[in-house]
Short mmCIF file of C-alpha atoms in Angstrom, two decimals:
data_model
loop_
_atom_site.label_atom_id
_atom_site.label_comp_id
_atom_site.label_asym_id
_atom_site.label_seq_id
_atom_site.Cartn_x
_atom_site.Cartn_y
_atom_site.Cartn_z
CA MET A 1 10.54 3.51 9.41
CA LYS A 2 8.10 3.23 6.48
CA SER A 3 6.87 6.41 4.90
CA PHE A 4 4.79 5.92 1.70
CA VAL A 5 1.30 7.12 0.75
CA THR A 6 -0.05 6.96 -2.76
CA SER A 7 -1.38 10.56 -2.98
CA MET A 8 -2.99 11.33 -6.32
CA ASN A 9 -3.90 14.49 -8.12
CA THR A 10 -7.04 16.41 -7.54
CA VAL A 11 -9.24 18.04 -10.16
CA PHE A 12 -11.54 21.01 -9.80
CA LYS A 13 -14.43 21.11 -12.31
CA SER A 14 -16.95 23.88 -13.10
CA ILE A 15 -20.04 22.71 -14.90
CA SER A 16 -22.81 24.50 -16.77
CA PRO A 17 -25.87 22.30 -16.83
CA VAL A 18 -26.90 23.57 -20.24
CA ILE A 19 -23.58 22.82 -21.82
CA ALA A 20 -23.51 19.44 -20.15
CA LEU A 21 -26.88 18.59 -21.69
CA MET A 22 -25.96 19.85 -25.19
CA PHE A 23 -22.37 18.82 -25.64
CA PHE A 24 -21.36 16.24 -23.14
CA GLN A 25 -23.75 13.39 -23.59
CA SER A 26 -21.97 10.18 -22.80
CA SER A 27 -18.55 11.87 -22.81
CA ALA A 28 -15.85 10.82 -20.39
CA TRP A 29 -12.42 11.84 -19.23
CA ALA A 30 -10.12 11.12 -16.37
CA VAL A 31 -10.59 13.33 -13.28
CA CYS A 32 -8.12 11.44 -11.02
CA ALA A 33 -5.50 9.13 -12.57
CA ASP A 34 -2.07 7.49 -12.30
CA ASP A 35 -0.67 4.18 -13.59
CA TRP A 36 -2.72 2.18 -10.98
CA LEU A 37 -6.12 3.96 -10.49
CA ASP A 38 -8.17 5.79 -13.04
CA VAL A 39 -11.30 7.67 -12.00
CA ASP A 40 -13.34 8.75 -14.95
CA GLU A 41 -16.16 11.16 -15.31
CA VAL A 42 -19.05 10.13 -17.49
CA ARG A 43 -21.83 12.63 -18.19
CA GLU A 44 -25.30 11.32 -18.99
CA GLY A 45 -27.80 14.20 -19.39
CA GLY A 46 -27.65 16.22 -16.21
CA ASN A 47 -25.88 13.56 -14.21
CA ILE A 48 -22.12 12.98 -13.69
CA GLU A 49 -21.04 9.42 -12.94
CA LEU A 50 -17.65 8.95 -11.27
CA ARG A 51 -16.21 5.47 -12.05
CA ALA A 52 -12.97 3.98 -10.63
CA THR A 53 -10.93 1.52 -12.59
CA ASN A 54 -8.04 -0.62 -11.32
CA LEU A 55 -5.43 -0.63 -14.05
CA LYS A 56 -3.32 -3.42 -12.54
CA GLU A 57 -3.77 -7.12 -11.85
CA PHE A 58 -3.54 -6.77 -8.09
CA PRO A 59 -6.28 -5.56 -5.71
CA ILE A 60 -6.21 -2.03 -4.47
CA THR A 61 -8.14 -0.10 -1.82
CA TYR A 62 -9.02 3.41 -2.79
CA THR A 63 -10.63 6.42 -1.10
CA MET A 64 -12.43 9.11 -3.12
CA ARG A 65 -13.89 12.33 -1.80
CA VAL A 66 -15.73 15.04 -3.61
CA ARG A 67 -16.49 18.64 -2.59
CA THR A 68 -19.47 20.08 -4.48
CA ARG A 69 -21.26 23.33 -4.95
CA GLY A 70 -24.61 23.26 -6.75
CA LEU A 71 -24.36 19.46 -7.15
CA ALA A 72 -25.97 16.67 -5.02
CA THR A 73 -24.51 13.21 -4.52
CA ASP A 74 -26.46 9.97 -4.49
CA GLY A 75 -24.69 8.90 -1.27
CA PRO A 76 -21.68 9.76 0.93
CA LYS A 77 -19.24 12.21 -0.43
CA THR A 78 -16.32 10.10 0.79
CA VAL A 79 -16.17 6.49 -0.33
CA THR A 80 -13.58 3.83 0.43
CA GLY A 81 -13.69 0.57 -1.49
CA THR A 82 -11.57 -2.30 -2.86
CA LEU A 83 -11.18 -2.99 -6.55
CA GLU A 84 -9.95 -6.45 -7.66
CA GLY A 85 -7.44 -6.58 -10.53
CA GLU A 86 -8.63 -4.68 -13.60
CA GLN A 87 -12.05 -4.17 -12.01
CA SER A 88 -14.17 -1.10 -12.76
CA GLN A 89 -16.79 0.23 -10.40
CA LEU A 90 -19.33 3.04 -10.23
CA VAL A 91 -18.43 5.01 -7.11
CA MET A 92 -21.02 7.85 -7.08
CA VAL A 93 -23.34 9.94 -9.12
CA LEU A 94 -23.47 13.72 -9.01
CA ARG A 95 -26.78 15.49 -9.90
CA GLU A 96 -27.50 19.15 -10.54
CA GLU A 97 -29.56 20.70 -7.77
CA GLU A 98 -32.71 22.59 -8.62
CA ASP A 99 -32.43 26.37 -9.18
CA GLN A 100 -28.69 26.13 -9.71
CA ARG A 101 -27.28 27.77 -12.86
CA SER A 102 -23.96 25.98 -12.53
CA GLY A 103 -22.25 23.37 -10.40
CA ARG A 104 -18.72 22.77 -9.23
CA TYR A 105 -17.01 19.87 -7.82
CA ARG A 106 -13.46 18.76 -6.76
CA VAL A 107 -12.20 15.16 -6.48
CA PHE A 108 -9.53 13.80 -4.14
CA CYS A 109 -8.24 10.27 -4.66
CA GLU A 110 -5.76 8.02 -2.92
CA TRP A 111 -5.12 4.27 -2.97
CA THR A 112 -2.89 1.46 -1.70
CA ILE A 113 -2.28 -2.15 -2.58
CA GLY A 114 -4.40 -4.81 -0.85
CA ASP A 115 -7.89 -5.50 0.38
CA LYS A 116 -9.32 -3.39 3.24
CA ASP A 117 -11.46 -6.41 4.21
CA ALA A 118 -8.60 -8.97 4.18
CA HIS A 119 -9.01 -11.62 6.78
CA HIS A 120 -5.63 -12.58 8.24
CA ASP A 121 -5.21 -16.07 9.69
CA ASP A 122 -3.45 -15.31 13.00
CA ASP A 123 -2.43 -18.93 13.36
CA LEU A 124 0.10 -18.56 10.53
CA LEU A 125 3.76 -18.57 11.44
CA TYR A 126 6.06 -16.26 9.46
CA ARG A 127 9.77 -16.76 9.05
CA PHE A 128 12.17 -13.92 9.83
CA PRO A 129 13.04 -12.00 6.66
CA TYR A 130 16.66 -13.17 6.33
CA ALA A 131 18.71 -16.26 5.61
CA ASP A 132 18.38 -19.49 7.56
CA GLU A 133 20.69 -19.71 10.56
CA LYS A 134 21.31 -16.02 10.52
CA SER A 135 20.23 -13.53 13.23
CA TYR A 136 20.00 -9.71 13.30
CA ARG A 137 19.41 -7.34 16.12
CA VAL A 138 15.95 -5.87 16.39
CA LEU A 139 16.29 -2.04 16.46
CA GLN A 140 12.52 -1.52 16.95
CA GLY A 141 9.93 -4.08 17.82
CA TYR A 142 6.16 -3.95 18.22
CA GLY A 143 5.05 -0.67 19.79
CA SER A 144 8.45 1.03 19.90
CA ARG A 145 7.97 4.64 20.85
CA PHE A 146 10.55 5.97 18.48
CA SER A 147 8.48 5.49 15.34
CA HIS A 148 6.46 2.34 15.60
CA THR A 149 3.24 3.73 16.73
CA GLY A 150 -0.20 4.12 15.21
CA LEU A 151 -0.45 2.49 11.86
CA GLU A 152 3.15 1.29 12.25
CA LYS A 153 2.66 -0.29 15.73
CA TYR A 154 3.36 -3.87 14.49
CA ALA A 155 6.40 -3.13 12.27
CA ILE A 156 9.92 -4.35 12.99
CA ASP A 157 13.27 -2.82 12.11
CA PHE A 158 16.28 -5.16 11.79
CA LYS A 159 19.86 -3.80 11.94
CA MET A 160 21.42 -4.88 8.62
CA ASP A 161 24.47 -3.82 6.66
CA VAL A 162 23.86 -2.51 3.26
CA GLY A 163 23.65 -5.43 0.72
CA THR A 164 22.41 -8.06 3.27
CA PRO A 165 20.15 -10.59 1.53
CA VAL A 166 16.44 -10.20 2.38
CA HIS A 167 14.26 -13.33 2.34
CA ALA A 168 10.50 -13.55 2.02
CA ALA A 169 8.77 -13.88 5.31
CA ARG A 170 5.73 -15.43 3.64
CA SER A 171 4.77 -16.77 0.20
CA GLY A 172 3.05 -14.36 -2.19
CA VAL A 173 3.22 -12.48 -5.46
CA VAL A 174 5.41 -9.37 -5.91
CA ALA A 175 2.99 -6.55 -6.56
CA ARG A 176 5.26 -3.43 -6.53
CA VAL A 177 9.02 -2.70 -6.63
CA VAL A 178 10.82 0.64 -6.22
CA GLU A 179 14.60 0.41 -6.45
CA SER A 180 15.79 3.54 -8.18
CA ASN A 181 16.65 5.62 -5.11
CA GLU A 182 19.98 5.87 -3.36
CA LYS A 183 19.41 8.63 -0.73
CA GLY A 184 18.71 8.07 2.93
CA CYS A 185 17.92 10.91 5.39
CA TRP A 186 15.80 11.81 8.44
CA GLU A 187 14.26 15.15 7.46
CA ASP A 188 10.58 15.57 6.55
CA GLY A 189 10.01 14.32 3.03
CA CYS A 190 12.73 11.74 3.08
CA GLY A 191 10.28 8.87 2.81
CA LYS A 192 9.90 9.49 -0.92
CA PHE A 193 13.53 8.24 -1.36
CA ALA A 194 12.78 4.71 -0.02
CA ASN A 195 13.31 1.61 -2.12
CA TYR A 196 10.90 -1.18 -1.23
CA MET A 197 9.07 -4.33 -2.28
CA VAL A 198 5.43 -5.11 -1.69
CA VAL A 199 4.47 -8.83 -1.64
CA LEU A 200 0.76 -9.57 -1.95
CA HIS A 201 -0.38 -12.52 0.18
CA ASP A 202 -3.23 -14.82 -0.89
CA ASP A 203 -5.47 -13.41 1.79
CA GLY A 204 -5.21 -9.81 0.55
CA THR A 205 -2.68 -8.65 3.12
CA THR A 206 0.81 -7.41 2.14
CA GLY A 207 4.23 -8.08 3.37
CA GLU A 208 6.36 -4.94 2.82
CA TYR A 209 10.17 -4.66 2.88
CA TYR A 210 11.59 -1.13 3.08
CA HIS A 211 14.92 0.72 2.80
CA LEU A 212 16.35 -1.56 0.17
CA LYS A 213 19.58 -0.62 -1.59
CA LYS A 214 19.54 0.89 -5.08
CA ASP A 215 18.83 -1.81 -7.68
CA GLY A 216 18.33 -4.17 -4.81
CA ALA A 217 15.21 -5.99 -5.93
CA LEU A 218 16.02 -9.58 -7.07
CA ILE A 219 12.45 -10.42 -8.11
CA ASP A 220 10.28 -8.83 -10.75
CA VAL A 221 6.68 -7.62 -10.38
CA GLY A 222 4.25 -10.47 -11.06
CA GLU A 223 6.55 -13.25 -9.91
CA ARG A 224 5.51 -15.56 -7.13
CA VAL A 225 7.93 -16.04 -4.17
CA LEU A 226 8.03 -18.71 -1.51
CA ALA A 227 8.71 -18.16 2.17
CA GLY A 228 12.46 -18.13 2.66
CA GLN A 229 13.27 -17.20 -0.89
CA LYS A 230 15.91 -14.50 -1.34
CA ILE A 231 14.11 -11.47 -2.88
CA ALA A 232 16.14 -8.33 -2.27
CA LEU A 233 19.19 -6.66 -0.70
CA SER A 234 18.88 -4.34 2.28
CA GLY A 235 19.96 -0.77 2.21
CA ASN A 236 19.69 2.66 3.80
CA THR A 237 17.26 4.50 1.57
CA GLY A 238 14.33 6.77 2.52
CA HIS A 239 13.39 7.94 5.93
CA THR A 240 16.17 6.38 8.04
CA THR A 241 19.05 7.17 10.37
CA MET A 242 21.11 3.96 9.73
CA PRO A 243 21.14 0.91 7.46
CA HIS A 244 18.36 -1.45 8.42
CA LEU A 245 15.34 -3.46 7.04
CA HIS A 246 11.79 -2.34 7.94
CA PHE A 247 9.32 -5.19 7.69
CA ALA A 248 5.66 -5.51 8.47
CA VAL A 249 2.46 -7.18 7.40
CA TYR A 250 -0.28 -4.67 6.54
CA ARG A 251 -3.96 -4.56 5.81
CA ALA A 252 -5.09 -1.76 3.42
CA ALA A 253 -6.84 1.19 5.05
CA SER A 254 -8.49 4.39 3.86
CA TRP A 255 -6.66 7.41 2.30
CA GLY A 256 -3.79 5.34 0.94
CA ASN A 257 -2.71 4.16 4.33
CA THR A 258 -1.91 0.70 5.54
CA GLN A 259 -2.49 -0.75 9.05
CA SER A 260 0.22 -2.99 10.30
CA ILE A 261 -1.06 -6.21 11.98
CA PRO A 262 0.60 -8.46 14.60
CA VAL A 263 2.06 -11.66 13.29
CA ARG A 264 4.00 -14.51 14.89
CA PHE A 265 7.36 -15.70 13.75
CA LEU A 266 9.02 -19.11 13.83
CA SER A 267 12.60 -18.98 14.88
CA ALA A 268 15.26 -21.57 15.83
CA GLU A 269 14.31 -20.92 19.47
CA GLY A 270 10.60 -21.45 18.89
CA VAL A 271 7.62 -19.24 18.23
CA VAL A 272 8.09 -15.46 18.70
CA SER A 273 4.81 -13.57 19.34
CA SER A 274 6.35 -10.12 19.80
CA PRO A 275 9.84 -9.36 18.65
CA ARG A 276 11.61 -7.22 21.18
CA SER A 277 14.06 -4.40 20.61
CA GLY A 278 17.66 -5.46 21.28
CA ARG A 279 16.97 -9.11 20.77
CA ARG A 280 18.36 -11.35 18.02
CA TYR A 281 16.32 -14.14 16.44
CA GLU A 282 17.78 -16.95 14.32
CA ALA A 283 15.82 -17.70 11.20
CA THR A 284 14.85 -21.35 10.90
CA ASP A 285 14.72 -23.68 7.92
CA ALA A 286 12.45 -22.18 5.28
CA ASP A 287 10.46 -25.40 4.86
CA ALA A 288 9.21 -25.12 8.43
CA ALA A 289 7.45 -21.95 7.44
CA ARG A 290 5.93 -23.03 4.20
CA ASN A 291 2.68 -24.14 5.79
CA GLN A 292 1.43 -20.74 4.74
CA SER A 293 -0.84 -19.76 1.84
#
């Protein structure tokens, strides 16, 4: 089961229009920031511009919401958008309302890797995420009632011993790796202990590999991988009851979420449109699945 949302800090600001006019002309500081997304406040006269900047080379989808008192916005108070690598974008402008001696606002920000408008080619065939001629039992397939519902409807769990080689299901660039954890558990909050790898596909979707073992990533961020290439070692970290690999293809959604999308796999037995719980599927020659972009 995947459990990861990039929840960021929130900032509560109290503004005096007079002070803003006198002392904060063209000043700027971060109101919502981490090592991926930076939201800056820029004050111009009586206006407050909120600008989002992607600090990495990979696209991200962000959601920003403001709560205001004594301040008006130039559009919706909740905005979801996509930033390309190292792109900066004006998100909204706050303006002081008439007859207000002071204004306040609070910012909420979340993000995830990928493009919310990514167009997935449903004719693509993925390979199963393990070595050629190997097969592993599916613990949960599409729509499993145990935990593959909602955003996770099209995820797959494969039963794998700790240390089993994980192979790329599709070509792409490694955008994020977490491999420092070694704990696995089922209680609330255990998701933060997951090790995982996110591979960004050329169409803006992501292939995500969860519950990897500690120090189990074999590829560095920024490296391109090919379908069938060994990229990691499976484990039992995060929100889990037993060693397994959680894999899915995702499209970025609002509020740091990702929506799993159905994909088809090429196996030694033919095309698999919906992997079923309890079944085993033999991975085929990697070259057969390299018709993907």
